Amino acid sequence: MAPRETTTASGSNETQEGPTTISAHKMLAKIIRLRERVQQIEEERQEQATTTATIKKDLGEILRPRAPGPYNRSPGALQGFLTQLRAYHQQFPNKIEKSSVKVLHAGGYMTGVALTWFKPIMRDYLNKEKDNREKETNTIFKSYDEFKKAIKKAFRTVDKARAAEYYIDGLKQKGSVSDYAARFR
Protein backbone atom coordinates (compact mmCIF):
# COMPACT_ATOMS: atom_id res chain seq x y z
CA MET A 1 0.00 0.00 0.00
CA ALA A 2 1.43 3.38 -1.02
CA PRO A 3 1.79 6.34 1.33
CA ARG A 4 -1.31 8.47 1.58
CA GLU A 5 -1.31 12.21 1.29
CA THR A 6 -3.49 14.09 3.68
CA THR A 7 -4.13 17.79 4.00
CA THR A 8 -3.71 19.31 7.42
CA ALA A 9 -5.76 22.13 8.84
CA SER A 10 -3.04 24.60 7.86
CA GLY A 11 -3.35 23.49 4.24
CA SER A 12 0.01 21.66 3.95
CA ASN A 13 0.29 18.15 2.59
CA GLU A 14 1.73 15.42 4.77
CA THR A 15 2.64 11.87 3.83
CA GLN A 16 1.66 9.09 6.14
CA GLU A 17 3.46 5.78 6.04
CA GLY A 18 1.43 2.78 5.17
CA PRO A 19 2.15 -0.78 6.29
CA THR A 20 4.59 -1.49 3.37
CA THR A 21 6.73 1.61 3.54
CA ILE A 22 10.00 1.67 5.48
CA SER A 23 11.29 4.66 7.34
CA ALA A 24 14.63 6.11 6.30
CA HIS A 25 16.12 5.01 9.61
CA LYS A 26 15.04 1.40 9.11
CA MET A 27 16.26 1.42 5.51
CA LEU A 28 19.66 2.75 6.55
CA ALA A 29 19.95 0.06 9.22
CA LYS A 30 19.07 -2.62 6.66
CA ILE A 31 21.69 -1.29 4.20
CA ILE A 32 24.33 -1.37 6.94
CA ARG A 33 23.43 -4.99 7.80
CA LEU A 34 23.61 -5.96 4.11
CA ARG A 35 27.02 -4.29 3.73
CA GLU A 36 28.30 -6.15 6.80
CA ARG A 37 27.02 -9.43 5.34
CA VAL A 38 28.70 -8.74 1.99
CA GLN A 39 31.96 -7.97 3.83
CA GLN A 40 31.62 -11.23 5.81
CA ILE A 41 31.02 -13.24 2.62
CA GLU A 42 34.03 -11.63 0.93
CA GLU A 43 36.25 -12.49 3.91
CA GLU A 44 35.03 -16.10 3.87
CA ARG A 45 35.69 -16.33 0.14
CA GLN A 46 39.20 -14.93 0.59
CA GLU A 47 39.86 -17.43 3.38
CA GLN A 48 38.68 -20.30 1.17
CA ALA A 49 40.92 -19.11 -1.67
CA THR A 50 43.90 -18.96 0.70
CA THR A 51 43.13 -22.43 2.04
CA THR A 52 42.78 -23.82 -1.49
CA ALA A 53 46.08 -22.24 -2.54
CA THR A 54 47.77 -23.74 0.51
CA ILE A 55 46.41 -27.18 -0.29
CA LYS A 56 47.64 -26.96 -3.90
CA LYS A 57 51.21 -26.15 -2.87
CA ASP A 58 53.83 -28.46 -4.25
CA LEU A 59 56.03 -30.35 -1.82
CA GLY A 60 59.00 -28.40 -3.14
CA GLU A 61 57.38 -25.12 -2.09
CA ILE A 62 57.29 -26.41 1.47
CA LEU A 63 60.62 -28.28 1.60
CA ARG A 64 62.53 -25.92 -0.71
CA PRO A 65 64.96 -28.49 -2.09
CA ARG A 66 68.36 -27.49 -3.40
CA ALA A 67 68.36 -26.81 -7.11
CA PRO A 68 70.41 -29.03 -9.42
CA GLY A 69 74.02 -28.03 -9.90
CA PRO A 70 75.26 -26.59 -13.19
CA TYR A 71 76.12 -28.84 -16.10
CA ASN A 72 78.95 -27.99 -18.49
CA ARG A 73 79.64 -30.96 -20.74
CA SER A 74 81.27 -33.71 -18.74
CA PRO A 75 79.91 -37.09 -19.87
CA GLY A 76 80.55 -38.47 -16.39
CA ALA A 77 78.40 -35.78 -14.78
CA LEU A 78 75.51 -36.01 -17.25
CA GLN A 79 73.61 -38.84 -15.55
CA GLY A 80 73.97 -37.14 -12.17
CA PHE A 81 72.68 -33.89 -13.64
CA LEU A 82 69.64 -35.61 -15.17
CA THR A 83 68.95 -37.44 -11.90
CA GLN A 84 69.11 -34.17 -9.95
CA LEU A 85 66.72 -32.58 -12.40
CA ARG A 86 64.26 -35.47 -12.17
CA ALA A 87 64.32 -35.36 -8.36
CA TYR A 88 63.80 -31.60 -8.38
CA HIS A 89 60.94 -31.79 -10.90
CA GLN A 90 59.19 -34.43 -8.80
CA GLN A 91 59.11 -31.96 -5.90
CA PHE A 92 57.09 -29.55 -8.08
CA PRO A 93 54.45 -31.66 -9.87
CA ASN A 94 52.09 -28.69 -10.37
CA LYS A 95 54.58 -25.92 -11.10
CA ILE A 96 56.91 -27.95 -13.34
CA GLU A 97 54.55 -30.42 -14.98
CA LYS A 98 54.74 -29.62 -18.69
CA SER A 99 57.67 -30.98 -20.69
CA SER A 100 58.44 -27.58 -22.15
CA VAL A 101 58.75 -26.07 -18.65
CA LYS A 102 61.03 -28.93 -17.57
CA VAL A 103 63.27 -28.43 -20.61
CA LEU A 104 63.48 -24.65 -20.07
CA HIS A 105 64.25 -25.26 -16.41
CA ALA A 106 67.03 -27.71 -17.31
CA GLY A 107 68.45 -25.22 -19.79
CA GLY A 108 68.81 -22.70 -17.00
CA TYR A 109 71.42 -24.93 -15.34
CA MET A 110 73.60 -25.41 -18.40
CA THR A 111 76.91 -23.60 -18.66
CA GLY A 112 79.88 -23.51 -20.98
CA VAL A 113 79.80 -25.97 -23.88
CA ALA A 114 76.42 -27.41 -22.83
CA LEU A 115 74.89 -23.93 -22.92
CA THR A 116 76.54 -23.25 -26.27
CA TRP A 117 74.80 -26.40 -27.58
CA PHE A 118 71.41 -25.59 -26.04
CA LYS A 119 71.24 -21.80 -26.50
CA PRO A 120 70.22 -21.85 -30.20
CA ILE A 121 67.55 -24.46 -29.46
CA MET A 122 66.16 -22.42 -26.56
CA ARG A 123 66.29 -19.20 -28.60
CA ASP A 124 64.42 -20.92 -31.44
CA TYR A 125 61.74 -22.09 -28.98
CA LEU A 126 61.33 -18.71 -27.29
CA ASN A 127 61.44 -16.48 -30.37
CA LYS A 128 59.46 -18.38 -32.99
CA GLU A 129 55.98 -19.76 -33.34
CA LYS A 130 55.68 -23.55 -33.32
CA ASP A 131 55.20 -23.81 -37.11
CA ASN A 132 58.33 -21.72 -37.81
CA ARG A 133 60.71 -23.57 -35.46
CA GLU A 134 63.29 -26.19 -36.35
CA LYS A 135 61.96 -29.74 -36.14
CA GLU A 136 64.62 -30.60 -33.53
CA THR A 137 63.43 -27.74 -31.31
CA ASN A 138 59.80 -28.87 -31.37
CA THR A 139 60.84 -32.47 -30.70
CA ILE A 140 63.02 -31.53 -27.70
CA PHE A 141 60.39 -29.27 -26.14
CA LYS A 142 57.47 -31.60 -26.84
CA SER A 143 58.80 -34.39 -24.63
CA TYR A 144 61.24 -34.27 -21.73
CA ASP A 145 62.37 -37.78 -22.71
CA GLU A 146 63.33 -36.41 -26.12
CA PHE A 147 65.34 -33.69 -24.41
CA LYS A 148 67.18 -36.35 -22.39
CA LYS A 149 67.90 -38.32 -25.58
CA ALA A 150 69.23 -35.20 -27.30
CA ILE A 151 71.52 -34.15 -24.44
CA LYS A 152 72.79 -37.71 -24.01
CA LYS A 153 73.52 -37.87 -27.74
CA ALA A 154 75.37 -34.57 -27.61
CA PHE A 155 77.45 -35.30 -24.49
CA ARG A 156 77.63 -39.07 -24.09
CA THR A 157 80.87 -40.94 -23.72
CA VAL A 158 81.88 -41.92 -27.23
CA ASP A 159 83.64 -45.16 -26.33
CA LYS A 160 82.16 -46.48 -23.10
CA ALA A 161 84.30 -49.63 -23.07
CA ARG A 162 87.53 -47.66 -23.42
CA ALA A 163 86.44 -45.15 -20.78
CA ALA A 164 85.57 -47.96 -18.34
CA GLU A 165 88.94 -49.65 -19.00
CA TYR A 166 90.78 -46.37 -18.39
CA TYR A 167 88.83 -45.81 -15.18
CA ILE A 168 89.51 -49.34 -13.88
CA ASP A 169 93.24 -49.02 -14.67
CA GLY A 170 93.40 -45.91 -12.53
CA LEU A 171 91.75 -47.53 -9.53
CA LYS A 172 93.74 -47.90 -6.39
CA GLN A 173 92.18 -48.46 -3.02
CA LYS A 174 92.52 -45.22 -1.13
CA GLY A 175 89.46 -45.51 1.08
CA SER A 176 87.15 -48.04 2.65
CA VAL A 177 85.34 -50.83 0.81
CA SER A 178 82.01 -49.11 1.51
CA ASP A 179 83.23 -46.01 -0.38
CA TYR A 180 83.98 -48.15 -3.43
CA ALA A 181 80.70 -50.02 -3.09
CA ALA A 182 78.84 -46.71 -3.10
CA ARG A 183 80.80 -45.49 -6.13
CA PHE A 184 80.03 -48.60 -8.19
CA ARG A 185 76.42 -48.96 -7.20
PDB file of C-alpha atoms in Angstrom:
ATOM      1  CA  MET A   1       0.000   0.000   0.000  1.00  0.00           C
ATOM      2  CA  ALA A   2       1.435   3.382  -1.018  1.00  0.00           C
ATOM      3  CA  PRO A   3       1.787   6.344   1.330  1.00  0.00           C
ATOM      4  CA  ARG A   4      -1.310   8.468   1.578  1.00  0.00           C
ATOM      5  CA  GLU A   5      -1.312  12.207   1.289  1.00  0.00           C
ATOM      6  CA  THR A   6      -3.492  14.090   3.681  1.00  0.00           C
ATOM      7  CA  THR A   7      -4.127  17.790   3.998  1.00  0.00           C
ATOM      8  CA  THR A   8      -3.712  19.311   7.425  1.00  0.00           C
ATOM      9  CA  ALA A   9      -5.760  22.126   8.838  1.00  0.00           C
ATOM     10  CA  SER A  10      -3.039  24.596   7.863  1.00  0.00           C
ATOM     11  CA  GLY A  11      -3.355  23.487   4.245  1.00  0.00           C
ATOM     12  CA  SER A  12       0.012  21.658   3.946  1.00  0.00           C
ATOM     13  CA  ASN A  13       0.287  18.152   2.588  1.00  0.00           C
ATOM     14  CA  GLU A  14       1.734  15.417   4.774  1.00  0.00           C
ATOM     15  CA  THR A  15       2.636  11.871   3.835  1.00  0.00           C
ATOM     16  CA  GLN A  16       1.662   9.086   6.144  1.00  0.00           C
ATOM     17  CA  GLU A  17       3.458   5.785   6.044  1.00  0.00           C
ATOM     18  CA  GLY A  18       1.432   2.784   5.171  1.00  0.00           C
ATOM     19  CA  PRO A  19       2.147  -0.780   6.288  1.00  0.00           C
ATOM     20  CA  THR A  20       4.592  -1.494   3.367  1.00  0.00           C
ATOM     21  CA  THR A  21       6.730   1.610   3.536  1.00  0.00           C
ATOM     22  CA  ILE A  22      10.003   1.674   5.482  1.00  0.00           C
ATOM     23  CA  SER A  23      11.290   4.660   7.344  1.00  0.00           C
ATOM     24  CA  ALA A  24      14.630   6.112   6.299  1.00  0.00           C
ATOM     25  CA  HIS A  25      16.123   5.014   9.609  1.00  0.00           C
ATOM     26  CA  LYS A  26      15.039   1.396   9.114  1.00  0.00           C
ATOM     27  CA  MET A  27      16.260   1.417   5.511  1.00  0.00           C
ATOM     28  CA  LEU A  28      19.664   2.750   6.552  1.00  0.00           C
ATOM     29  CA  ALA A  29      19.947   0.056   9.218  1.00  0.00           C
ATOM     30  CA  LYS A  30      19.074  -2.622   6.664  1.00  0.00           C
ATOM     31  CA  ILE A  31      21.687  -1.288   4.201  1.00  0.00           C
ATOM     32  CA  ILE A  32      24.325  -1.372   6.939  1.00  0.00           C
ATOM     33  CA  ARG A  33      23.433  -4.993   7.800  1.00  0.00           C
ATOM     34  CA  LEU A  34      23.609  -5.964   4.113  1.00  0.00           C
ATOM     35  CA  ARG A  35      27.017  -4.292   3.729  1.00  0.00           C
ATOM     36  CA  GLU A  36      28.295  -6.146   6.795  1.00  0.00           C
ATOM     37  CA  ARG A  37      27.023  -9.430   5.342  1.00  0.00           C
ATOM     38  CA  VAL A  38      28.699  -8.738   1.995  1.00  0.00           C
ATOM     39  CA  GLN A  39      31.963  -7.973   3.831  1.00  0.00           C
ATOM     40  CA  GLN A  40      31.619 -11.227   5.810  1.00  0.00           C
ATOM     41  CA  ILE A  41      31.016 -13.244   2.622  1.00  0.00           C
ATOM     42  CA  GLU A  42      34.030 -11.632   0.926  1.00  0.00           C
ATOM     43  CA  GLU A  43      36.247 -12.491   3.908  1.00  0.00           C
ATOM     44  CA  GLU A  44      35.026 -16.105   3.873  1.00  0.00           C
ATOM     45  CA  ARG A  45      35.689 -16.330   0.139  1.00  0.00           C
ATOM     46  CA  GLN A  46      39.203 -14.925   0.590  1.00  0.00           C
ATOM     47  CA  GLU A  47      39.864 -17.426   3.385  1.00  0.00           C
ATOM     48  CA  GLN A  48      38.681 -20.297   1.171  1.00  0.00           C
ATOM     49  CA  ALA A  49      40.919 -19.107  -1.670  1.00  0.00           C
ATOM     50  CA  THR A  50      43.904 -18.965   0.696  1.00  0.00           C
ATOM     51  CA  THR A  51      43.134 -22.434   2.037  1.00  0.00           C
ATOM     52  CA  THR A  52      42.780 -23.818  -1.490  1.00  0.00           C
ATOM     53  CA  ALA A  53      46.083 -22.237  -2.535  1.00  0.00           C
ATOM     54  CA  THR A  54      47.769 -23.744   0.510  1.00  0.00           C
ATOM     55  CA  ILE A  55      46.409 -27.183  -0.289  1.00  0.00           C
ATOM     56  CA  LYS A  56      47.638 -26.962  -3.899  1.00  0.00           C
ATOM     57  CA  LYS A  57      51.215 -26.151  -2.868  1.00  0.00           C
ATOM     58  CA  ASP A  58      53.834 -28.460  -4.246  1.00  0.00           C
ATOM     59  CA  LEU A  59      56.026 -30.351  -1.817  1.00  0.00           C
ATOM     60  CA  GLY A  60      58.995 -28.404  -3.141  1.00  0.00           C
ATOM     61  CA  GLU A  61      57.377 -25.121  -2.088  1.00  0.00           C
ATOM     62  CA  ILE A  62      57.285 -26.405   1.468  1.00  0.00           C
ATOM     63  CA  LEU A  63      60.624 -28.276   1.596  1.00  0.00           C
ATOM     64  CA  ARG A  64      62.533 -25.916  -0.711  1.00  0.00           C
ATOM     65  CA  PRO A  65      64.956 -28.490  -2.094  1.00  0.00           C
ATOM     66  CA  ARG A  66      68.363 -27.487  -3.404  1.00  0.00           C
ATOM     67  CA  ALA A  67      68.361 -26.805  -7.113  1.00  0.00           C
ATOM     68  CA  PRO A  68      70.413 -29.025  -9.420  1.00  0.00           C
ATOM     69  CA  GLY A  69      74.025 -28.030  -9.902  1.00  0.00           C
ATOM     70  CA  PRO A  70      75.264 -26.586 -13.186  1.00  0.00           C
ATOM     71  CA  TYR A  71      76.123 -28.839 -16.095  1.00  0.00           C
ATOM     72  CA  ASN A  72      78.953 -27.989 -18.486  1.00  0.00           C
ATOM     73  CA  ARG A  73      79.641 -30.957 -20.737  1.00  0.00           C
ATOM     74  CA  SER A  74      81.268 -33.707 -18.735  1.00  0.00           C
ATOM     75  CA  PRO A  75      79.909 -37.093 -19.875  1.00  0.00           C
ATOM     76  CA  GLY A  76      80.553 -38.465 -16.388  1.00  0.00           C
ATOM     77  CA  ALA A  77      78.401 -35.777 -14.784  1.00  0.00           C
ATOM     78  CA  LEU A  78      75.510 -36.015 -17.247  1.00  0.00           C
ATOM     79  CA  GLN A  79      73.611 -38.841 -15.554  1.00  0.00           C
ATOM     80  CA  GLY A  80      73.967 -37.138 -12.168  1.00  0.00           C
ATOM     81  CA  PHE A  81      72.679 -33.894 -13.643  1.00  0.00           C
ATOM     82  CA  LEU A  82      69.640 -35.608 -15.169  1.00  0.00           C
ATOM     83  CA  THR A  83      68.945 -37.439 -11.900  1.00  0.00           C
ATOM     84  CA  GLN A  84      69.109 -34.173  -9.946  1.00  0.00           C
ATOM     85  CA  LEU A  85      66.715 -32.578 -12.404  1.00  0.00           C
ATOM     86  CA  ARG A  86      64.260 -35.466 -12.170  1.00  0.00           C
ATOM     87  CA  ALA A  87      64.316 -35.363  -8.358  1.00  0.00           C
ATOM     88  CA  TYR A  88      63.800 -31.596  -8.384  1.00  0.00           C
ATOM     89  CA  HIS A  89      60.940 -31.785 -10.901  1.00  0.00           C
ATOM     90  CA  GLN A  90      59.190 -34.433  -8.795  1.00  0.00           C
ATOM     91  CA  GLN A  91      59.105 -31.963  -5.900  1.00  0.00           C
ATOM     92  CA  PHE A  92      57.088 -29.550  -8.076  1.00  0.00           C
ATOM     93  CA  PRO A  93      54.448 -31.662  -9.871  1.00  0.00           C
ATOM     94  CA  ASN A  94      52.094 -28.690 -10.369  1.00  0.00           C
ATOM     95  CA  LYS A  95      54.579 -25.916 -11.102  1.00  0.00           C
ATOM     96  CA  ILE A  96      56.911 -27.946 -13.342  1.00  0.00           C
ATOM     97  CA  GLU A  97      54.554 -30.422 -14.976  1.00  0.00           C
ATOM     98  CA  LYS A  98      54.740 -29.619 -18.690  1.00  0.00           C
ATOM     99  CA  SER A  99      57.667 -30.981 -20.692  1.00  0.00           C
ATOM    100  CA  SER A 100      58.443 -27.575 -22.146  1.00  0.00           C
ATOM    101  CA  VAL A 101      58.752 -26.074 -18.654  1.00  0.00           C
ATOM    102  CA  LYS A 102      61.035 -28.930 -17.570  1.00  0.00           C
ATOM    103  CA  VAL A 103      63.268 -28.429 -20.608  1.00  0.00           C
ATOM    104  CA  LEU A 104      63.475 -24.649 -20.065  1.00  0.00           C
ATOM    105  CA  HIS A 105      64.251 -25.264 -16.408  1.00  0.00           C
ATOM    106  CA  ALA A 106      67.030 -27.712 -17.305  1.00  0.00           C
ATOM    107  CA  GLY A 107      68.450 -25.222 -19.790  1.00  0.00           C
ATOM    108  CA  GLY A 108      68.809 -22.696 -17.003  1.00  0.00           C
ATOM    109  CA  TYR A 109      71.417 -24.926 -15.337  1.00  0.00           C
ATOM    110  CA  MET A 110      73.602 -25.414 -18.404  1.00  0.00           C
ATOM    111  CA  THR A 111      76.910 -23.602 -18.656  1.00  0.00           C
ATOM    112  CA  GLY A 112      79.879 -23.508 -20.982  1.00  0.00           C
ATOM    113  CA  VAL A 113      79.798 -25.973 -23.876  1.00  0.00           C
ATOM    114  CA  ALA A 114      76.424 -27.406 -22.830  1.00  0.00           C
ATOM    115  CA  LEU A 115      74.891 -23.929 -22.921  1.00  0.00           C
ATOM    116  CA  THR A 116      76.537 -23.254 -26.268  1.00  0.00           C
ATOM    117  CA  TRP A 117      74.804 -26.404 -27.582  1.00  0.00           C
ATOM    118  CA  PHE A 118      71.415 -25.590 -26.039  1.00  0.00           C
ATOM    119  CA  LYS A 119      71.238 -21.799 -26.502  1.00  0.00           C
ATOM    120  CA  PRO A 120      70.216 -21.849 -30.197  1.00  0.00           C
ATOM    121  CA  ILE A 121      67.545 -24.462 -29.456  1.00  0.00           C
ATOM    122  CA  MET A 122      66.164 -22.417 -26.557  1.00  0.00           C
ATOM    123  CA  ARG A 123      66.287 -19.204 -28.599  1.00  0.00           C
ATOM    124  CA  ASP A 124      64.418 -20.916 -31.440  1.00  0.00           C
ATOM    125  CA  TYR A 125      61.742 -22.092 -28.976  1.00  0.00           C
ATOM    126  CA  LEU A 126      61.330 -18.715 -27.291  1.00  0.00           C
ATOM    127  CA  ASN A 127      61.443 -16.483 -30.368  1.00  0.00           C
ATOM    128  CA  LYS A 128      59.460 -18.377 -32.988  1.00  0.00           C
ATOM    129  CA  GLU A 129      55.980 -19.764 -33.340  1.00  0.00           C
ATOM    130  CA  LYS A 130      55.677 -23.546 -33.322  1.00  0.00           C
ATOM    131  CA  ASP A 131      55.202 -23.806 -37.109  1.00  0.00           C
ATOM    132  CA  ASN A 132      58.333 -21.724 -37.806  1.00  0.00           C
ATOM    133  CA  ARG A 133      60.710 -23.571 -35.458  1.00  0.00           C
ATOM    134  CA  GLU A 134      63.291 -26.188 -36.345  1.00  0.00           C
ATOM    135  CA  LYS A 135      61.962 -29.741 -36.142  1.00  0.00           C
ATOM    136  CA  GLU A 136      64.615 -30.604 -33.528  1.00  0.00           C
ATOM    137  CA  THR A 137      63.430 -27.735 -31.312  1.00  0.00           C
ATOM    138  CA  ASN A 138      59.800 -28.869 -31.374  1.00  0.00           C
ATOM    139  CA  THR A 139      60.836 -32.472 -30.700  1.00  0.00           C
ATOM    140  CA  ILE A 140      63.015 -31.531 -27.703  1.00  0.00           C
ATOM    141  CA  PHE A 141      60.391 -29.270 -26.140  1.00  0.00           C
ATOM    142  CA  LYS A 142      57.467 -31.601 -26.840  1.00  0.00           C
ATOM    143  CA  SER A 143      58.803 -34.391 -24.630  1.00  0.00           C
ATOM    144  CA  TYR A 144      61.239 -34.271 -21.726  1.00  0.00           C
ATOM    145  CA  ASP A 145      62.371 -37.776 -22.706  1.00  0.00           C
ATOM    146  CA  GLU A 146      63.329 -36.414 -26.124  1.00  0.00           C
ATOM    147  CA  PHE A 147      65.337 -33.692 -24.407  1.00  0.00           C
ATOM    148  CA  LYS A 148      67.179 -36.352 -22.389  1.00  0.00           C
ATOM    149  CA  LYS A 149      67.905 -38.318 -25.577  1.00  0.00           C
ATOM    150  CA  ALA A 150      69.234 -35.196 -27.297  1.00  0.00           C
ATOM    151  CA  ILE A 151      71.515 -34.150 -24.443  1.00  0.00           C
ATOM    152  CA  LYS A 152      72.790 -37.709 -24.014  1.00  0.00           C
ATOM    153  CA  LYS A 153      73.517 -37.873 -27.740  1.00  0.00           C
ATOM    154  CA  ALA A 154      75.373 -34.566 -27.612  1.00  0.00           C
ATOM    155  CA  PHE A 155      77.451 -35.300 -24.487  1.00  0.00           C
ATOM    156  CA  ARG A 156      77.631 -39.069 -24.088  1.00  0.00           C
ATOM    157  CA  THR A 157      80.871 -40.942 -23.718  1.00  0.00           C
ATOM    158  CA  VAL A 158      81.885 -41.920 -27.233  1.00  0.00           C
ATOM    159  CA  ASP A 159      83.644 -45.161 -26.332  1.00  0.00           C
ATOM    160  CA  LYS A 160      82.158 -46.478 -23.097  1.00  0.00           C
ATOM    161  CA  ALA A 161      84.299 -49.628 -23.066  1.00  0.00           C
ATOM    162  CA  ARG A 162      87.527 -47.657 -23.417  1.00  0.00           C
ATOM    163  CA  ALA A 163      86.435 -45.149 -20.779  1.00  0.00           C
ATOM    164  CA  ALA A 164      85.575 -47.960 -18.344  1.00  0.00           C
ATOM    165  CA  GLU A 165      88.938 -49.648 -18.995  1.00  0.00           C
ATOM    166  CA  TYR A 166      90.780 -46.371 -18.388  1.00  0.00           C
ATOM    167  CA  TYR A 167      88.827 -45.814 -15.180  1.00  0.00           C
ATOM    168  CA  ILE A 168      89.514 -49.339 -13.878  1.00  0.00           C
ATOM    169  CA  ASP A 169      93.235 -49.022 -14.667  1.00  0.00           C
ATOM    170  CA  GLY A 170      93.401 -45.915 -12.530  1.00  0.00           C
ATOM    171  CA  LEU A 171      91.752 -47.527  -9.531  1.00  0.00           C
ATOM    172  CA  LYS A 172      93.742 -47.897  -6.387  1.00  0.00           C
ATOM    173  CA  GLN A 173      92.180 -48.463  -3.022  1.00  0.00           C
ATOM    174  CA  LYS A 174      92.518 -45.223  -1.130  1.00  0.00           C
ATOM    175  CA  GLY A 175      89.456 -45.512   1.078  1.00  0.00           C
ATOM    176  CA  SER A 176      87.145 -48.035   2.649  1.00  0.00           C
ATOM    177  CA  VAL A 177      85.339 -50.827   0.812  1.00  0.00           C
ATOM    178  CA  SER A 178      82.010 -49.112   1.510  1.00  0.00           C
ATOM    179  CA  ASP A 179      83.230 -46.011  -0.384  1.00  0.00           C
ATOM    180  CA  TYR A 180      83.976 -48.153  -3.429  1.00  0.00           C
ATOM    181  CA  ALA A 181      80.695 -50.025  -3.087  1.00  0.00           C
ATOM    182  CA  ALA A 182      78.838 -46.714  -3.104  1.00  0.00           C
ATOM    183  CA  ARG A 183      80.802 -45.495  -6.125  1.00  0.00           C
ATOM    184  CA  PHE A 184      80.032 -48.601  -8.192  1.00  0.00           C
ATOM    185  CA  ARG A 185      76.424 -48.955  -7.199  1.00  0.00           C
TER     186      ARG A 185
END
